[in-house]
Coordinates of C-alpha atoms in Angstrom, one line a residue:
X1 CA 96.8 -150.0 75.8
X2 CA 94.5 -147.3 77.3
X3 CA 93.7 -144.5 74.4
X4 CA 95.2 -141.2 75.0
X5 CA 93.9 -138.3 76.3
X6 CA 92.5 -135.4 73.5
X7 CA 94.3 -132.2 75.2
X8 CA 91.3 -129.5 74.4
X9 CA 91.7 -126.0 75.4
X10 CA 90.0 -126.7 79.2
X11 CA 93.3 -129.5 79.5
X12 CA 96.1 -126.4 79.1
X13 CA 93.7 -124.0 81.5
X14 CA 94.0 -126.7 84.1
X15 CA 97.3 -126.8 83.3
X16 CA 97.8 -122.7 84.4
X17 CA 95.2 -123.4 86.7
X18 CA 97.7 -126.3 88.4
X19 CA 100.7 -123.7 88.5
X20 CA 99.3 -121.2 90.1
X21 CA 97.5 -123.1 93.4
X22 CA 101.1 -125.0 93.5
X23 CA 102.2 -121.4 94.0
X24 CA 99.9 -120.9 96.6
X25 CA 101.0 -124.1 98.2
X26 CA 98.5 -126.4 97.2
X27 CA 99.4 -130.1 96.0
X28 CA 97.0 -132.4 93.5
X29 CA 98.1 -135.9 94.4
X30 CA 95.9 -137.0 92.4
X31 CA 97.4 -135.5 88.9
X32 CA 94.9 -133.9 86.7
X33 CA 92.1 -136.1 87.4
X34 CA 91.5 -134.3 90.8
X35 CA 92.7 -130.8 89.7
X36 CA 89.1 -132.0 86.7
X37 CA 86.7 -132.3 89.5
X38 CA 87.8 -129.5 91.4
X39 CA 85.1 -126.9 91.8
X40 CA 87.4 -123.7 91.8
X41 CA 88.5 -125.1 88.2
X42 CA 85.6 -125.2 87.0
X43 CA 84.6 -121.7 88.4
X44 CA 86.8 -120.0 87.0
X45 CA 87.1 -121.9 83.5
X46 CA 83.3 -120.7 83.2
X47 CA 84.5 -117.4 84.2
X48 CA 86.5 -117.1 81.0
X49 CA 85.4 -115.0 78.6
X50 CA 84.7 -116.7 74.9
X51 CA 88.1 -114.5 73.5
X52 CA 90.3 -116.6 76.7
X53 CA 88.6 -119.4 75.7
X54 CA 89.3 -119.2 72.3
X55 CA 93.3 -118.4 73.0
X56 CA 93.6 -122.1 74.8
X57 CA 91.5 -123.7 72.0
X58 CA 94.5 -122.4 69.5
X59 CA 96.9 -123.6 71.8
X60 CA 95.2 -127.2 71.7
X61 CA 94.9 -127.1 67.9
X62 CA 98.9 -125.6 67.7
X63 CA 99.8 -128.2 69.8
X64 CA 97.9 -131.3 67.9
X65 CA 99.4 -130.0 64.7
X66 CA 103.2 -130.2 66.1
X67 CA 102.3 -133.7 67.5
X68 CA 100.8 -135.5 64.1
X69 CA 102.7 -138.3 62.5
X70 CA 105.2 -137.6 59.6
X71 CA 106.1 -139.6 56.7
X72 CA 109.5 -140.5 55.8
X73 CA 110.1 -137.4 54.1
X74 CA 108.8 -135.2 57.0
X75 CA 105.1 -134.3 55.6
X76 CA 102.1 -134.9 57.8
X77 CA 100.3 -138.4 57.4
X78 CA 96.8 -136.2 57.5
X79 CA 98.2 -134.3 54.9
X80 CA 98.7 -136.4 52.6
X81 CA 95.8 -138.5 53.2
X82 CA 94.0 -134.8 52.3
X83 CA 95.2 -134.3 49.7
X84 CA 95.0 -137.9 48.2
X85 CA 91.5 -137.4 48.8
X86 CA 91.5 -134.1 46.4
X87 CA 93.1 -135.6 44.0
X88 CA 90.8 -138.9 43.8
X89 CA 87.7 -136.4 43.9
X90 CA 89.1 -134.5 41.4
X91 CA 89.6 -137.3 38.9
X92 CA 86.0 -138.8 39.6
X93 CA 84.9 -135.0 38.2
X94 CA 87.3 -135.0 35.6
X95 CA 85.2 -138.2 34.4
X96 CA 81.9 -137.3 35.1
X97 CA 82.2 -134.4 33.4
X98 CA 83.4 -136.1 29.7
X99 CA 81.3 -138.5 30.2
X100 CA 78.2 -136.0 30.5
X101 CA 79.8 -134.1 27.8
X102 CA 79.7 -136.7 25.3
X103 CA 76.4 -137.9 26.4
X104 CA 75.3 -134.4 25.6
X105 CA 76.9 -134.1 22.2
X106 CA 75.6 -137.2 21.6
X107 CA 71.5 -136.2 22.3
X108 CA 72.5 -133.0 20.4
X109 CA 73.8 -134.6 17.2
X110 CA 77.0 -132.7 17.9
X111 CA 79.7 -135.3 18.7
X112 CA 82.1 -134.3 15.7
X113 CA 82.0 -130.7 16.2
X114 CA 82.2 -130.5 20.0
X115 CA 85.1 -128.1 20.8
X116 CA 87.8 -129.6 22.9
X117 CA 91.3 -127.9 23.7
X118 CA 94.5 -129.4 23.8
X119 CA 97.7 -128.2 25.9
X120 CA 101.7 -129.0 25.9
X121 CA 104.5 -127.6 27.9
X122 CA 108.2 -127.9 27.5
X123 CA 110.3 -126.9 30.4
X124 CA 114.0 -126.0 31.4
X125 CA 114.3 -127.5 34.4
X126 CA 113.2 -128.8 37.3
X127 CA 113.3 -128.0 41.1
X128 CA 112.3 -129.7 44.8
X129 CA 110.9 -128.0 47.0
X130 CA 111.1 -128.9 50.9
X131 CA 108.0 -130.1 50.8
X132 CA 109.2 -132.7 47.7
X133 CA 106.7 -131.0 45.3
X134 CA 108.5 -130.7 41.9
X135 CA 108.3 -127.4 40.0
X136 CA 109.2 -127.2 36.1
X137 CA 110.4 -124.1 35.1
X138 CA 108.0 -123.7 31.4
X139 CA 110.3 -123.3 28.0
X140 CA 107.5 -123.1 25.5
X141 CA 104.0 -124.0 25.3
X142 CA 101.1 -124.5 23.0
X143 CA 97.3 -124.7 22.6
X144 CA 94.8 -125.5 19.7
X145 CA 91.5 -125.7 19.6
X146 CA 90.0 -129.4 18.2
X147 CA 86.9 -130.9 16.5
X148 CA 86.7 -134.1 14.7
X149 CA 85.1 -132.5 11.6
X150 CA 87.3 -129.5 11.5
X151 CA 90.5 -130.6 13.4
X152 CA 93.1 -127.6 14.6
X153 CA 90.6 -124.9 14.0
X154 CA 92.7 -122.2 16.2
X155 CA 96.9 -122.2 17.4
X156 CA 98.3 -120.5 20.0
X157 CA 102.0 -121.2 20.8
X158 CA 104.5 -119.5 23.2
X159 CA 107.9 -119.3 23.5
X160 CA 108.4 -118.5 27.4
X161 CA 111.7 -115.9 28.2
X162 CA 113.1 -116.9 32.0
X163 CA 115.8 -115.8 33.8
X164 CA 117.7 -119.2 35.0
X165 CA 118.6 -119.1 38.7
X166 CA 122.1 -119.8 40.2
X167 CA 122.8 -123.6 40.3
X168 CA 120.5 -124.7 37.3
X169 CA 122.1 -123.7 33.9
X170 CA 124.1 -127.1 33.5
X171 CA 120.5 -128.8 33.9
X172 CA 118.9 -126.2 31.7
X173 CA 121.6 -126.3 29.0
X174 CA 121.7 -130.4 28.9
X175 CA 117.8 -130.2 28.9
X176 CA 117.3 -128.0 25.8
X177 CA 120.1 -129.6 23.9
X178 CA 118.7 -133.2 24.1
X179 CA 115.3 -131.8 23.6
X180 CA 114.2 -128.4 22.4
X181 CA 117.1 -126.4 21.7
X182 CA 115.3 -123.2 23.3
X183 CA 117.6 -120.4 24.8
X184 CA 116.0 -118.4 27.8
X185 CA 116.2 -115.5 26.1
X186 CA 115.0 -115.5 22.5
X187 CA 113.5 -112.1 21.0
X188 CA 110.5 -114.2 20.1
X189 CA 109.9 -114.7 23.6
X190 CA 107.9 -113.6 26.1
X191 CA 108.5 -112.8 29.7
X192 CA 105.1 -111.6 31.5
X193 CA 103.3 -114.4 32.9
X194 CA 100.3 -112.3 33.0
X195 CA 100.2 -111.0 29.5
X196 CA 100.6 -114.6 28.7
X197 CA 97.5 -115.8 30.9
X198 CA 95.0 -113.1 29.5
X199 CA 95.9 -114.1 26.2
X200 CA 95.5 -117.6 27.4
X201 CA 91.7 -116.8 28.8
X202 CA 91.2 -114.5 25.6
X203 CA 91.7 -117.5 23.2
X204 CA 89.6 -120.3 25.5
X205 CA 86.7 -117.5 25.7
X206 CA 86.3 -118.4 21.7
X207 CA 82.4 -118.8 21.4
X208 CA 81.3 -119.1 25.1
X209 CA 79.3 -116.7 27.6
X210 CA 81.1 -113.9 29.1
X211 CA 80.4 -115.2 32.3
X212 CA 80.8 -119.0 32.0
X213 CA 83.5 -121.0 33.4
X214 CA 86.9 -121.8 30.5
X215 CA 86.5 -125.2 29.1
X216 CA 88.9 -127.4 30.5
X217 CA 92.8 -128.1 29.0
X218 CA 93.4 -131.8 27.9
X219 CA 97.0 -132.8 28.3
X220 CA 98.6 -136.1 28.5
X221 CA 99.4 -138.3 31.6
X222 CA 103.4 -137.4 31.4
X223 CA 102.1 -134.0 31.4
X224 CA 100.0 -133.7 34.3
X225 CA 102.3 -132.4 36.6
X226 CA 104.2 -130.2 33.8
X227 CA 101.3 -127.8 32.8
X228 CA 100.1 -127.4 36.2
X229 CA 103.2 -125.3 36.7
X230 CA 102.7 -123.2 34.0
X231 CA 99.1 -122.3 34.6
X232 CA 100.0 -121.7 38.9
X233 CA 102.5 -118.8 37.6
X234 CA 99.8 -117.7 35.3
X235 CA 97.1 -117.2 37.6
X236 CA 99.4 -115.7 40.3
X237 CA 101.1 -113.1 38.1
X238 CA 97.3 -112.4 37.2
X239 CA 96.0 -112.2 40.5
X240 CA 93.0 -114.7 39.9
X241 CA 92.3 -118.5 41.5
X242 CA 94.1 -121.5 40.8
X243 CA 90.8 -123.3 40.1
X244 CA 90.2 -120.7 36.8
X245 CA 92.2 -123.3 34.6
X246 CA 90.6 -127.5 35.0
X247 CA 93.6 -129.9 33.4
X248 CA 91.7 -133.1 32.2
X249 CA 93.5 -136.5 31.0
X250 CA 93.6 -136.6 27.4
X251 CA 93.8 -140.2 27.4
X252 CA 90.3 -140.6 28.9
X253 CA 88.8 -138.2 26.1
X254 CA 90.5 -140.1 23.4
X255 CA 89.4 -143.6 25.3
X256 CA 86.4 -142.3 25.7
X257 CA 85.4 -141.6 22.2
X258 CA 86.9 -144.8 21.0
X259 CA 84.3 -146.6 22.9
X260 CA 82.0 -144.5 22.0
X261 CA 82.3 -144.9 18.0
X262 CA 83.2 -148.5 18.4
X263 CA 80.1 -150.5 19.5
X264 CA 82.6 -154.1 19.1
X265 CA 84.9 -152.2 22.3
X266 CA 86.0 -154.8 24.7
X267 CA 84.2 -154.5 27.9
X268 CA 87.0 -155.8 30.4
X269 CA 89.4 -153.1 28.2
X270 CA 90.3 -149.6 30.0
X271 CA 89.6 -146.7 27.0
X272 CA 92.5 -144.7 28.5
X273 CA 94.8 -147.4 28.6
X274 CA 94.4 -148.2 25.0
X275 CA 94.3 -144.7 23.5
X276 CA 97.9 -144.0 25.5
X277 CA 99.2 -147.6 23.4
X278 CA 97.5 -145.6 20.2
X279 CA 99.6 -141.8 21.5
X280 CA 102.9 -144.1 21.7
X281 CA 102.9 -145.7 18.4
X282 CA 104.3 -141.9 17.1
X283 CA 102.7 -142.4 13.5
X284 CA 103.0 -139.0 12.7
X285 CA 105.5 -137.7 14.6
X286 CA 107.7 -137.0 11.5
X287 CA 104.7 -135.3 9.8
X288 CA 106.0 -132.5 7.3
X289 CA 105.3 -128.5 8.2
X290 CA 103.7 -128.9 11.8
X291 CA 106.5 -127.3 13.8
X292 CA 106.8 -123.9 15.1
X293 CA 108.5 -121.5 12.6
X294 CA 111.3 -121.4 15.4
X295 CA 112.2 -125.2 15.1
X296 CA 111.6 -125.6 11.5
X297 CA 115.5 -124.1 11.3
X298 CA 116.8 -126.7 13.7
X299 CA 116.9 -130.2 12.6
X300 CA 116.4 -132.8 14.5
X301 CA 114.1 -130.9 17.2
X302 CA 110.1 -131.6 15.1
X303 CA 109.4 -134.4 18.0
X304 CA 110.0 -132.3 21.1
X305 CA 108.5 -129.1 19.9
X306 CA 105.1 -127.9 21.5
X307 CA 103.0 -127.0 18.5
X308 CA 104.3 -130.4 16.6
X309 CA 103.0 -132.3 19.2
X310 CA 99.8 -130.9 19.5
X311 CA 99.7 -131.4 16.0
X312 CA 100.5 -135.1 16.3
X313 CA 97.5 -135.6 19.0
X314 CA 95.0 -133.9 16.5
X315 CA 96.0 -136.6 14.0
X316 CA 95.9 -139.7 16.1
X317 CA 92.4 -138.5 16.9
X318 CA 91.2 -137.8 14.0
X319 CA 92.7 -141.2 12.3
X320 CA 90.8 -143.4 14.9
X321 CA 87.4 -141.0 15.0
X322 CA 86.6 -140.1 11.4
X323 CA 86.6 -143.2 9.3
X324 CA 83.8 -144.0 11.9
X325 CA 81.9 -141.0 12.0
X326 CA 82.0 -141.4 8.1
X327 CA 84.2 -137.5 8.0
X328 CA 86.4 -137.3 4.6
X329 CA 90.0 -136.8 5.9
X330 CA 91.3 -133.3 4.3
X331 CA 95.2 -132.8 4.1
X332 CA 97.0 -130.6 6.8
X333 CA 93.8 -130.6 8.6
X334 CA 92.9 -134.0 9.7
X335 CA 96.0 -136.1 8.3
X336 CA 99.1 -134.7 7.2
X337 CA 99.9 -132.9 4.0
X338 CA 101.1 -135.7 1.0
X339 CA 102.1 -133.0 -1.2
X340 CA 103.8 -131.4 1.3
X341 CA 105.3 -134.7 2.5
X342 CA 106.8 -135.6 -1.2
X343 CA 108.1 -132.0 -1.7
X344 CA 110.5 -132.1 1.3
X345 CA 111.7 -135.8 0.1
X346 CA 111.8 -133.8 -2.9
X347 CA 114.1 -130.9 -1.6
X348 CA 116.1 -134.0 0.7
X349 CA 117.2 -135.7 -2.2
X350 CA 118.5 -132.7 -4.6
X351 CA 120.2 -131.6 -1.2
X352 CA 122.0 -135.0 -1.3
X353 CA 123.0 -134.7 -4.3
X354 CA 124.5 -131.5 -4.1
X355 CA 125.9 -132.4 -1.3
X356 CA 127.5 -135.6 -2.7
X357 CA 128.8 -133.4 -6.0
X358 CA 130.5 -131.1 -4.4
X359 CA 132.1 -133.7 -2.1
X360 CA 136.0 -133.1 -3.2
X361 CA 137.3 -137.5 -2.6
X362 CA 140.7 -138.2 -1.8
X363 CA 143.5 -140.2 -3.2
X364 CA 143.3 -142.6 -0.8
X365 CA 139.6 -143.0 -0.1
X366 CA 136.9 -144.8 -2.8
X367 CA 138.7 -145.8 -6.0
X368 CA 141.7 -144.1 -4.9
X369 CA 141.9 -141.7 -7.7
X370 CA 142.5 -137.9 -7.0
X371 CA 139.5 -135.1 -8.2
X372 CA 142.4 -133.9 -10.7
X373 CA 143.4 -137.2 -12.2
X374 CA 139.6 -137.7 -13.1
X375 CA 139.1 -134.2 -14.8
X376 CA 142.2 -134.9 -16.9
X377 CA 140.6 -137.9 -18.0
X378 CA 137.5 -137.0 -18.6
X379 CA 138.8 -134.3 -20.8
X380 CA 140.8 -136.0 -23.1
X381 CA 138.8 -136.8 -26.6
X382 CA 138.4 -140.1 -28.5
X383 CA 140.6 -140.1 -30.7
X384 CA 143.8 -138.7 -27.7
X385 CA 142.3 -142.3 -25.9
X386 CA 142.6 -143.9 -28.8
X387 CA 146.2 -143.3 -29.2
X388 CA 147.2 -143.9 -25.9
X389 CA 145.9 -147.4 -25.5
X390 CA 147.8 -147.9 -28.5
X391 CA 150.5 -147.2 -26.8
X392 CA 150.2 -149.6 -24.4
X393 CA 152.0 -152.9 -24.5
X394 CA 150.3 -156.4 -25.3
X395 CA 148.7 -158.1 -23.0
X396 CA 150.8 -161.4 -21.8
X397 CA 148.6 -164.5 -20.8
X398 CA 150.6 -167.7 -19.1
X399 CA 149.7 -171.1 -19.3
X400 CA 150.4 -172.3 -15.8
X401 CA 149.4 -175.9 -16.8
X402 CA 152.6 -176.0 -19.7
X403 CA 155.0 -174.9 -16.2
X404 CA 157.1 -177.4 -14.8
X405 CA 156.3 -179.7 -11.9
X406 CA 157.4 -178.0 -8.6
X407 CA 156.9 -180.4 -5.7
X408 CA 156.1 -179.0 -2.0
X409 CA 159.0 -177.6 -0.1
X410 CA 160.0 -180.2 2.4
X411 CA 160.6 -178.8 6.2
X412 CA 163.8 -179.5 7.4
X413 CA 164.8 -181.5 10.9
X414 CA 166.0 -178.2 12.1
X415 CA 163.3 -175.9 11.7
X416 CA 161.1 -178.6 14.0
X417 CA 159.7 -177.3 17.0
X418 CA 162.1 -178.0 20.0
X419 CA 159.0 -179.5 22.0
X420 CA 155.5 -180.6 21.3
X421 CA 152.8 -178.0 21.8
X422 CA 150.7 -177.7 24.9
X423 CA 147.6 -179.6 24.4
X424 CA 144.4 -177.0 24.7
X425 CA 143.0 -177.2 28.2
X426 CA 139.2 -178.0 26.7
X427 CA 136.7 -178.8 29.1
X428 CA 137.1 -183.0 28.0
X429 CA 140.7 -182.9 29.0
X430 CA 139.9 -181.0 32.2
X431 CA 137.2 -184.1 32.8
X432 CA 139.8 -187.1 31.7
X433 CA 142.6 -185.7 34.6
X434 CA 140.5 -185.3 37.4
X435 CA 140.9 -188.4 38.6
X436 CA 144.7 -188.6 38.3
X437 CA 147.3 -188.1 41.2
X438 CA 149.3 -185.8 41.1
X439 CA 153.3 -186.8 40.5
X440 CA 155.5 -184.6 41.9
X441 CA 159.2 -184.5 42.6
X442 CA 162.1 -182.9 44.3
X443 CA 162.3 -179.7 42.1
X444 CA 158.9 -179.3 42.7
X445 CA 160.1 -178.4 45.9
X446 CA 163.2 -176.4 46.2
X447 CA 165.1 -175.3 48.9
X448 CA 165.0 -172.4 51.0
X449 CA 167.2 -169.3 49.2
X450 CA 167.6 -170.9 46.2
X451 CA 167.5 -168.3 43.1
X452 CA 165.4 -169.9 41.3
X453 CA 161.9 -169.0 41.2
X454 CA 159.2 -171.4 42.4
X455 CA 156.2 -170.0 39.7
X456 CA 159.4 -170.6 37.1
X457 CA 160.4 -174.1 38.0
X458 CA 156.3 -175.2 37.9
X459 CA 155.5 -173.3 34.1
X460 CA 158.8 -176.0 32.8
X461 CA 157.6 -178.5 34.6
X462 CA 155.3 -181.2 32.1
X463 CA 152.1 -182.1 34.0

């Protein structure tokens, strides 16, 4: 199959070029391949000045770019090929860069009090753009700042005000019931992406060089295409680049320190594979006090709100990381809280009871005694009970063995079944009457009109 031609800015000129000697009367038998060698072409296309050149070249490139190969879902092949390309560049820096970073801690004596910031993002809803990107339309969010030897040194959390556009509040209302339970308009809310994003920079600036670049946001694989979303309306409501925020996997950070601190680490392992199987196990996800003083009032909400969760990460890490760096674990700061923990069991179980004393019980439900009947009783004194079970008549015991000798009723002829009962059609006497033939008769096979029903005739006949 001959390859096809590249159509360059000199292929539309000789396509002008063609039109206008066919006007003149002129005919190129030999297609463009003559109209390439002819000299007045190639006059006057080194006639051109470089801004007429430059006009065909856009039409060439136009043209190519109309003229690529689409994917199923109408993006172009080359496009996505790009930005596959971005993506696996960008992950090969996202590694290069924690592993340099714990190299340097490392020389520096400073691996349990390297800085590292952690990032979560709950959303409303979702939508799809034509392009098939996915935007999530942030709820909440939350960062801390994290050590090993100090765990969550610094909190910010945000609860995000957004107005929900026509065709989305069913998916927004079913989303924060199951989840959340945020409302889009909370007076603890905010609404200004940018006041949000310079508070954002204003808290990752902690400690570093006015002029140095943030420190990266660590946020989990489920998360990676949540919190980008967040930080895009962030930096375009503050009119500053999309690069001014890095999101890095927090798997490979936790991998990567678990085989750093653990010289026995399986070679053929992957770090981030294991430390997402150590995320999952949700050991503290019930952890008393780490909520946000917004879902502390709503039960049932401590495993899907944003400062929780951070919460949880800085625990997992610090349960795997500081038994081996030899760091005492400190209540609320690298585990959770036990006196905390046994003071809401504490408050659980007086609420309980409470609860179960001032439950009124029915007649008909328990012992089936009313509330009144046992207040009565309960008030009598001794010596009214007394009294009353005197009251009461003897008790009568009966010696069934001194009772004559009653023989077994006897079931008379007439209350007989008129005819036997079917046998049950097991799977053994489905096996034993295979092999039989068949007997049939004439009322198997009634006449034409007769009133009486076929299906009837066959039930009272005995196979």
């Amino acid at each position: 199959m001959p390859k096809k031609q590249i159509r360059n800015g000199f292929y539309y000129f000789m396509v002008d070029f063609k039109k206008r000697e066919e006007k003149l009367g002129r005919h190129f038998y030999g297609g463009f391949k003559e109209i390439q060698s002819d000299p007045k072409c190639a006059e006057q296309w080194a006639a051109l000045t470089v801004q007429q050149k430059k006009e065909y070249n856009d039409r060439a490139q136009k043209d190519k770019k109309e003229k690529q190969k689409l994917t199923g879902v109408g993006e172009s092949i080359d496009f996505v090929r790009q930005q596959q390309l971005l993506k696996i560049k960008y992950e090969e820096n996202m590694k290069q860069y924690i592993d340099s970073l714990i190299d340097q801690a490392d020389l520096l004596n400073a691996i349990d009090t390297t800085s590292f910031y952690f990032i979560h993002v709950n959303y409303f809803y979702t939508k799809t753009h034509l392009d098939s990107t996915v935007d999530y339309i942030p709820a909440e969010f939350a960062v801390c700042e994290f050590s090993v030897k100090s765990g969550a040194t610094r909190l910010y959390h945000q609860i995000i005000n957004t107005k929900i556009e026509l065709g989305y509040a069913r998916e927004a209302a079913e989303i924060s019931d199951t989840t959340h339970k945020l409302n889009c308009d909370l007076p603890e809310g905010e609404a200004s992406y940018k006041i949000m994003c310079n508070k954002l920079m204003d808290f990752l600036k902690h400690e570093i060089k006015p002029n140095a670049k943030l420190p990266p946001l660590y946020t989990t694989n489920n998360l990676k295409t949540i919190v980008p979303c967040l930080l895009r309306r962030m930096t375009t409501a503050a009119a500053i680049p999309e690069e001014t925020f890095d999101v890095y996997s927090f798997e490979y950070l936790f991998g990567s320190y678990m085989k750093y601190l653990n010289p026995d680490f399986p070679e053929n392992a992957t770090p981030s594979i294991i430390a997402e199987i150590e995320l999952g196990k949700g050991a503290f996800v019930w952890s008393p006090r780490i909520e946000c003083s917004y879902h502390l009032g709503i039960e049932g909400t401590k495993p899907y709100c944003s400062q929780a969760i951070v919460q949880q990460w800085v625990f997992t890490f610090c349960d795997y990381c500081c038994p081996k760096l030899n760091i005492q674990m400190r209540p609320g700061i690298h585990c959770p809280d036990n006196d905390r923990e046994r003071e809401c069991y504490a408050l659980t179980k007086s609420l309980q009871y409470l609860s179960l004393k001032e439950k009124v019980i029915s007649v008909k439900s328990g012992t089936g005694v009313s509330r009144d009947y046992r207040e009565r009783v309960s008030a009598r004194t001794a010596k009214e009970e007394e009294e009353r079970r005197k009251k009461d008549t003897k008790l009568t015991i009966i010696d069934h063995s001194k009772l004559p000798e009653q023989k077994a009723p006897v079931v008379e002829e007439t209350y007989k079944p008129y005819k036997p009962m079917r046998p049950p059609r097991t799977m053994a006497k489905i096996l034993d009457n295979c092999n039989q033939d068949p007997e049939f008769t004439e009322e198997d096979f009634p006449t034409i009109g007769s009133s009486r029903s076929r299906g009837k005739q066959r039930r009272n006949t005995q196979n």
